[in-house]
Amino acid sequence: VLLSPFNKLVAIKNLKESVIIHNTIHIIKVQSGQLGFAMDMQSGHPILLTQGEHIIDSATFQWHRFITLREPRTVLGNLTIIRVETGNVGYCYKQGQLVILKPGLHLIQPPDRFGTIITTQMTILDLPLTTHETSDYVPLAIKAAVFYRIVDPLKALVRIQNIPKQIQETATATLAGIIRASSLSDVASRSTPFYHRKQQSQMHRIRDRREEKQEQEQEQEVLLPGCDEEDRDREQVMPLVEQEVHLMPSIWNDSNAA
């Protein structure tokens, strides 16, 4: 309804909309799990709107967007909010000093500077395919990988400029030295899969046990000094002969009695 001929209809808005802007009037509805980000152009400070409905009438108020702080890095003008999750650490420079950012939310503001987020979990670094010569001058194409984990991030960042590159170069040089100091047969024996080595070790143990058992049996069969094969045979047959000798008198007596 127009109450005056000097008024005019600009637009029709739905009250369910999250943001309604008309000249200097701002109606902003922030949902659960969100924050509203705006700037005060007069002071240059960022403004964070919490959950709820906000009605702001200001010529210096400038609306930007909704944020959730779920991203690892959220830029709010000159400010930066860093989200570090478990298993990772971040680092920044505050007054020129290196500072490790533990899991949580961190606010970085000038003149401080944020670096990046690094993982403290086990990491696999694939080495490029390279060709190395063995000690007997046989060229081998090697494709390898390195498993590593950063235990002390502060010490690693202070001493090493590029951690993955340094690990890759060190691993490649170490691998080349191992190959140059080994022959082709050494490399082939070392490259046997673990389960093959396990099966081979089990077979060796079984064979050793069989050999020990055979040796024990052979030791038992060794002839005593001064004994020949007839004596040994006699010793083996004597128990049976004794049984027959014990039985013969009983049979003989029964026959005599009859």
Short mmCIF file of C-alpha atoms in Angstrom, two decimals:
data_model
loop_
_atom_site.label_atom_id
_atom_site.label_comp_id
_atom_site.label_asym_id
_atom_site.label_seq_id
_atom_site.Cartn_x
_atom_site.Cartn_y
_atom_site.Cartn_z
CA VAL A 1 0.00 0.00 0.00
CA LEU A 2 1.45 3.34 -1.07
CA LEU A 3 0.62 5.94 1.56
CA SER A 4 1.99 8.86 -0.41
CA PRO A 5 2.26 9.70 -4.07
CA PHE A 6 5.91 10.48 -3.43
CA ASN A 7 6.62 6.81 -2.56
CA LYS A 8 7.32 4.11 -5.13
CA LEU A 9 7.60 0.32 -5.08
CA VAL A 10 11.18 -0.85 -5.57
CA ALA A 11 10.93 -4.65 -5.15
CA ILE A 12 9.10 -7.42 -3.36
CA LYS A 13 11.25 -9.67 -1.17
CA ASN A 14 10.50 -12.94 0.57
CA LEU A 15 11.11 -12.77 4.31
CA LYS A 16 12.63 -16.25 4.15
CA GLU A 17 15.60 -14.98 2.15
CA SER A 18 18.90 -15.01 4.04
CA VAL A 19 20.05 -11.57 2.88
CA ILE A 20 17.83 -8.55 2.08
CA ILE A 21 19.57 -5.30 1.19
CA HIS A 22 17.84 -1.98 0.50
CA ASN A 23 20.14 1.03 0.32
CA THR A 24 21.71 1.25 3.79
CA ILE A 25 19.37 -1.28 5.40
CA HIS A 26 20.60 -4.87 5.70
CA ILE A 27 18.53 -7.77 7.00
CA ILE A 28 20.75 -10.82 7.44
CA LYS A 29 19.70 -14.20 8.81
CA VAL A 30 22.53 -16.44 9.90
CA GLN A 31 21.71 -20.15 10.08
CA SER A 32 23.04 -22.66 12.59
CA GLY A 33 26.64 -23.63 11.87
CA GLN A 34 27.36 -20.44 9.92
CA LEU A 35 28.87 -17.03 10.50
CA GLY A 36 28.17 -13.86 8.58
CA PHE A 37 31.19 -11.94 7.34
CA ALA A 38 31.00 -8.19 6.68
CA MET A 39 33.29 -5.17 6.83
CA ASP A 40 33.02 -1.79 8.45
CA MET A 41 34.38 0.48 5.73
CA GLN A 42 34.87 3.36 8.12
CA SER A 43 37.20 1.55 10.54
CA GLY A 44 38.33 -1.24 8.21
CA HIS A 45 37.58 -3.90 10.81
CA PRO A 46 35.87 -7.16 9.89
CA ILE A 47 32.47 -7.98 11.40
CA LEU A 48 31.32 -11.49 12.25
CA LEU A 49 27.59 -12.06 12.66
CA THR A 50 26.55 -15.01 14.81
CA GLN A 51 23.44 -17.17 14.49
CA GLY A 52 20.16 -15.26 14.34
CA GLU A 53 18.56 -12.31 12.50
CA HIS A 54 20.46 -9.04 12.21
CA ILE A 55 19.04 -5.70 11.02
CA ILE A 56 21.75 -3.15 10.32
CA ASP A 57 21.19 0.36 9.01
CA SER A 58 24.61 1.80 8.22
CA ALA A 59 26.11 3.46 5.18
CA THR A 60 29.58 2.06 6.01
CA PHE A 61 28.41 -1.52 6.45
CA GLN A 62 29.46 -3.80 3.59
CA TRP A 63 28.16 -7.36 3.41
CA HIS A 64 30.39 -10.14 1.98
CA ARG A 65 29.30 -13.75 2.53
CA PHE A 66 28.50 -16.62 4.88
CA ILE A 67 31.36 -18.73 6.21
CA THR A 68 31.47 -22.10 8.00
CA LEU A 69 35.13 -22.26 9.10
CA ARG A 70 35.35 -25.80 7.71
CA GLU A 71 38.05 -24.93 5.21
CA PRO A 72 41.72 -25.17 6.21
CA ARG A 73 42.15 -21.48 5.37
CA THR A 74 39.47 -18.77 5.52
CA VAL A 75 40.45 -15.26 4.46
CA LEU A 76 38.50 -12.38 6.07
CA GLY A 77 39.95 -9.26 4.54
CA ASN A 78 43.38 -8.83 6.09
CA LEU A 79 42.67 -11.55 8.65
CA THR A 80 43.11 -15.29 8.12
CA ILE A 81 41.50 -18.05 10.14
CA ILE A 82 43.45 -21.33 10.04
CA ARG A 83 41.79 -24.63 10.86
CA VAL A 84 44.25 -27.39 11.83
CA GLU A 85 42.87 -30.90 12.26
CA THR A 86 44.28 -33.88 14.15
CA GLY A 87 47.17 -35.52 12.31
CA ASN A 88 48.38 -32.18 10.92
CA VAL A 89 50.20 -29.11 12.16
CA GLY A 90 50.46 -25.63 10.73
CA TYR A 91 53.15 -23.03 11.06
CA CYS A 92 53.29 -19.26 10.86
CA TYR A 93 55.74 -16.47 11.57
CA LYS A 94 54.86 -14.13 14.44
CA GLN A 95 57.21 -11.18 14.77
CA GLY A 96 59.67 -13.11 12.62
CA GLN A 97 59.66 -16.21 14.86
CA LEU A 98 58.53 -19.61 13.64
CA VAL A 99 55.49 -20.84 15.58
CA ILE A 100 53.88 -24.30 15.27
CA LEU A 101 50.07 -24.26 15.15
CA LYS A 102 48.54 -27.27 16.88
CA PRO A 103 45.08 -28.71 16.05
CA GLY A 104 42.35 -26.08 16.48
CA LEU A 105 41.38 -22.64 15.10
CA HIS A 106 44.02 -19.90 14.83
CA LEU A 107 43.67 -16.23 13.86
CA ILE A 108 46.50 -14.74 11.82
CA GLN A 109 46.60 -10.97 11.45
CA PRO A 110 49.20 -8.61 9.96
CA PRO A 111 52.14 -8.32 10.28
CA ASP A 112 52.16 -12.05 11.08
CA ARG A 113 52.39 -14.43 8.12
CA PHE A 114 50.95 -17.92 7.70
CA GLY A 115 53.04 -20.65 6.07
CA THR A 116 51.15 -23.85 5.32
CA ILE A 117 49.80 -27.06 6.87
CA ILE A 118 51.96 -30.18 6.98
CA THR A 119 51.00 -33.71 7.99
CA THR A 120 52.53 -35.66 10.85
CA GLN A 121 51.07 -38.97 9.63
CA MET A 122 52.93 -41.69 7.74
CA THR A 123 53.52 -40.46 4.19
CA ILE A 124 54.55 -42.30 1.02
CA LEU A 125 56.93 -40.53 -1.34
CA ASP A 126 57.30 -42.20 -4.75
CA LEU A 127 60.79 -41.89 -6.18
CA PRO A 128 61.19 -41.34 -9.93
CA LEU A 129 62.27 -44.22 -12.14
CA THR A 130 66.08 -44.15 -12.30
CA THR A 131 68.79 -46.36 -13.77
CA HIS A 132 71.78 -47.44 -11.65
CA GLU A 133 74.75 -49.74 -12.36
CA THR A 134 75.71 -52.61 -10.08
CA SER A 135 79.28 -53.43 -9.05
CA ASP A 136 79.53 -55.77 -12.05
CA TYR A 137 78.38 -52.95 -14.39
CA VAL A 138 74.85 -54.21 -15.03
CA PRO A 139 72.33 -51.34 -15.50
CA LEU A 140 69.14 -51.70 -13.44
CA ALA A 141 65.98 -49.61 -13.67
CA ILE A 142 64.81 -49.00 -10.10
CA LYS A 143 61.34 -47.78 -9.05
CA ALA A 144 61.13 -47.29 -5.29
CA ALA A 145 59.13 -45.46 -2.62
CA VAL A 146 60.01 -43.95 0.74
CA PHE A 147 57.85 -44.11 3.87
CA TYR A 148 58.46 -41.26 6.32
CA ARG A 149 56.80 -39.34 9.14
CA ILE A 150 57.66 -35.94 10.60
CA VAL A 151 58.21 -36.39 14.33
CA ASP A 152 59.53 -32.92 15.24
CA PRO A 153 57.96 -30.31 12.89
CA LEU A 154 59.82 -27.35 14.44
CA LYS A 155 63.25 -28.93 14.01
CA ALA A 156 62.41 -30.14 10.49
CA LEU A 157 61.22 -26.69 9.35
CA VAL A 158 64.21 -24.91 10.88
CA ARG A 159 66.81 -27.24 9.33
CA ILE A 160 65.21 -28.19 5.99
CA GLN A 161 63.77 -25.76 3.48
CA ASN A 162 61.92 -28.28 1.27
CA ILE A 163 61.25 -31.50 3.19
CA PRO A 164 59.87 -33.73 0.38
CA LYS A 165 62.59 -32.66 -2.07
CA GLN A 166 65.35 -33.26 0.49
CA ILE A 167 63.99 -36.73 1.33
CA GLN A 168 63.72 -37.61 -2.37
CA GLU A 169 67.27 -36.54 -3.17
CA THR A 170 68.72 -38.28 -0.09
CA ALA A 171 66.82 -41.51 -0.81
CA THR A 172 67.88 -41.51 -4.47
CA ALA A 173 71.55 -41.00 -3.57
CA THR A 174 71.40 -43.72 -0.90
CA LEU A 175 69.74 -46.16 -3.30
CA ALA A 176 72.38 -45.46 -5.94
CA GLY A 177 75.15 -46.16 -3.42
CA ILE A 178 73.56 -49.46 -2.38
CA ILE A 179 73.19 -50.62 -5.99
CA ARG A 180 76.79 -49.63 -6.89
CA ALA A 181 78.11 -51.60 -3.90
CA SER A 182 76.12 -54.74 -4.78
CA SER A 183 76.36 -57.29 -7.56
CA LEU A 184 73.45 -58.46 -9.65
CA SER A 185 73.12 -61.67 -7.63
CA ASP A 186 73.06 -59.67 -4.37
CA VAL A 187 70.31 -57.43 -5.67
CA ALA A 188 68.32 -60.41 -6.91
CA SER A 189 68.58 -62.17 -3.54
CA ARG A 190 67.55 -59.03 -1.66
CA SER A 191 64.57 -58.47 -3.94
CA THR A 192 62.99 -61.83 -2.94
CA PRO A 193 59.51 -61.14 -1.59
CA PHE A 194 59.05 -61.48 2.15
CA TYR A 195 56.57 -64.34 1.98
CA HIS A 196 58.98 -66.27 -0.27
CA ARG A 197 61.75 -65.76 2.26
CA LYS A 198 59.41 -66.91 5.02
CA GLN A 199 58.48 -70.07 3.13
CA GLN A 200 62.14 -70.76 2.41
CA SER A 201 63.07 -70.35 6.07
CA GLN A 202 60.31 -72.76 7.07
CA MET A 203 61.51 -75.30 4.51
CA HIS A 204 65.07 -74.95 5.83
CA ARG A 205 63.89 -75.56 9.40
CA ILE A 206 61.93 -78.66 8.34
CA ARG A 207 64.92 -79.98 6.41
CA ASP A 208 67.24 -79.35 9.37
CA ARG A 209 64.89 -81.24 11.68
CA ARG A 210 64.77 -84.18 9.30
CA GLU A 211 68.54 -84.24 9.05
CA GLU A 212 68.88 -84.13 12.84
CA LYS A 213 66.41 -87.01 13.17
CA GLN A 214 68.28 -89.06 10.58
CA GLU A 215 71.57 -88.40 12.35
CA GLN A 216 70.08 -89.53 15.66
CA GLU A 217 68.79 -92.71 14.06
CA GLN A 218 72.18 -93.36 12.49
CA GLU A 219 73.89 -92.84 15.84
CA GLN A 220 71.59 -95.42 17.42
CA GLU A 221 72.52 -97.91 14.73
CA VAL A 222 76.25 -97.44 15.15
CA LEU A 223 77.92 -100.78 16.16
CA LEU A 224 79.60 -101.03 19.50
CA PRO A 225 83.38 -101.64 19.47
CA GLY A 226 84.17 -105.33 18.90
CA CYS A 227 80.66 -106.20 17.69
CA ASP A 228 79.84 -107.36 14.22
CA GLU A 229 76.60 -107.61 12.33
CA GLU A 230 75.92 -111.14 13.62
CA ASP A 231 76.17 -109.95 17.22
CA ARG A 232 73.79 -107.14 16.47
CA ASP A 233 71.33 -109.48 14.81
CA ARG A 234 71.66 -111.86 17.77
CA GLU A 235 70.86 -109.03 20.18
CA GLN A 236 67.77 -108.13 18.20
CA VAL A 237 66.52 -111.76 18.00
CA MET A 238 67.26 -112.78 21.60
CA PRO A 239 64.02 -111.36 23.09
CA LEU A 240 61.97 -113.50 20.69
CA VAL A 241 64.09 -116.57 21.39
CA GLU A 242 63.69 -116.10 25.12
CA GLN A 243 59.93 -115.99 24.74
CA GLU A 244 60.02 -119.25 22.77
CA VAL A 245 62.35 -120.84 25.35
CA HIS A 246 59.97 -119.92 28.17
CA LEU A 247 57.04 -121.44 26.28
CA MET A 248 58.73 -124.67 25.26
CA PRO A 249 58.93 -126.24 28.75
CA SER A 250 55.22 -125.80 29.36
CA ILE A 251 54.37 -127.44 26.07
CA TRP A 252 56.92 -130.23 26.71
CA ASN A 253 55.56 -130.94 30.18
CA ASP A 254 51.98 -131.15 28.92
CA SER A 255 52.99 -133.62 26.27
CA ASN A 256 54.85 -135.75 28.77
CA ALA A 257 51.90 -135.75 31.13
CA ALA A 258 49.65 -136.96 28.33
#
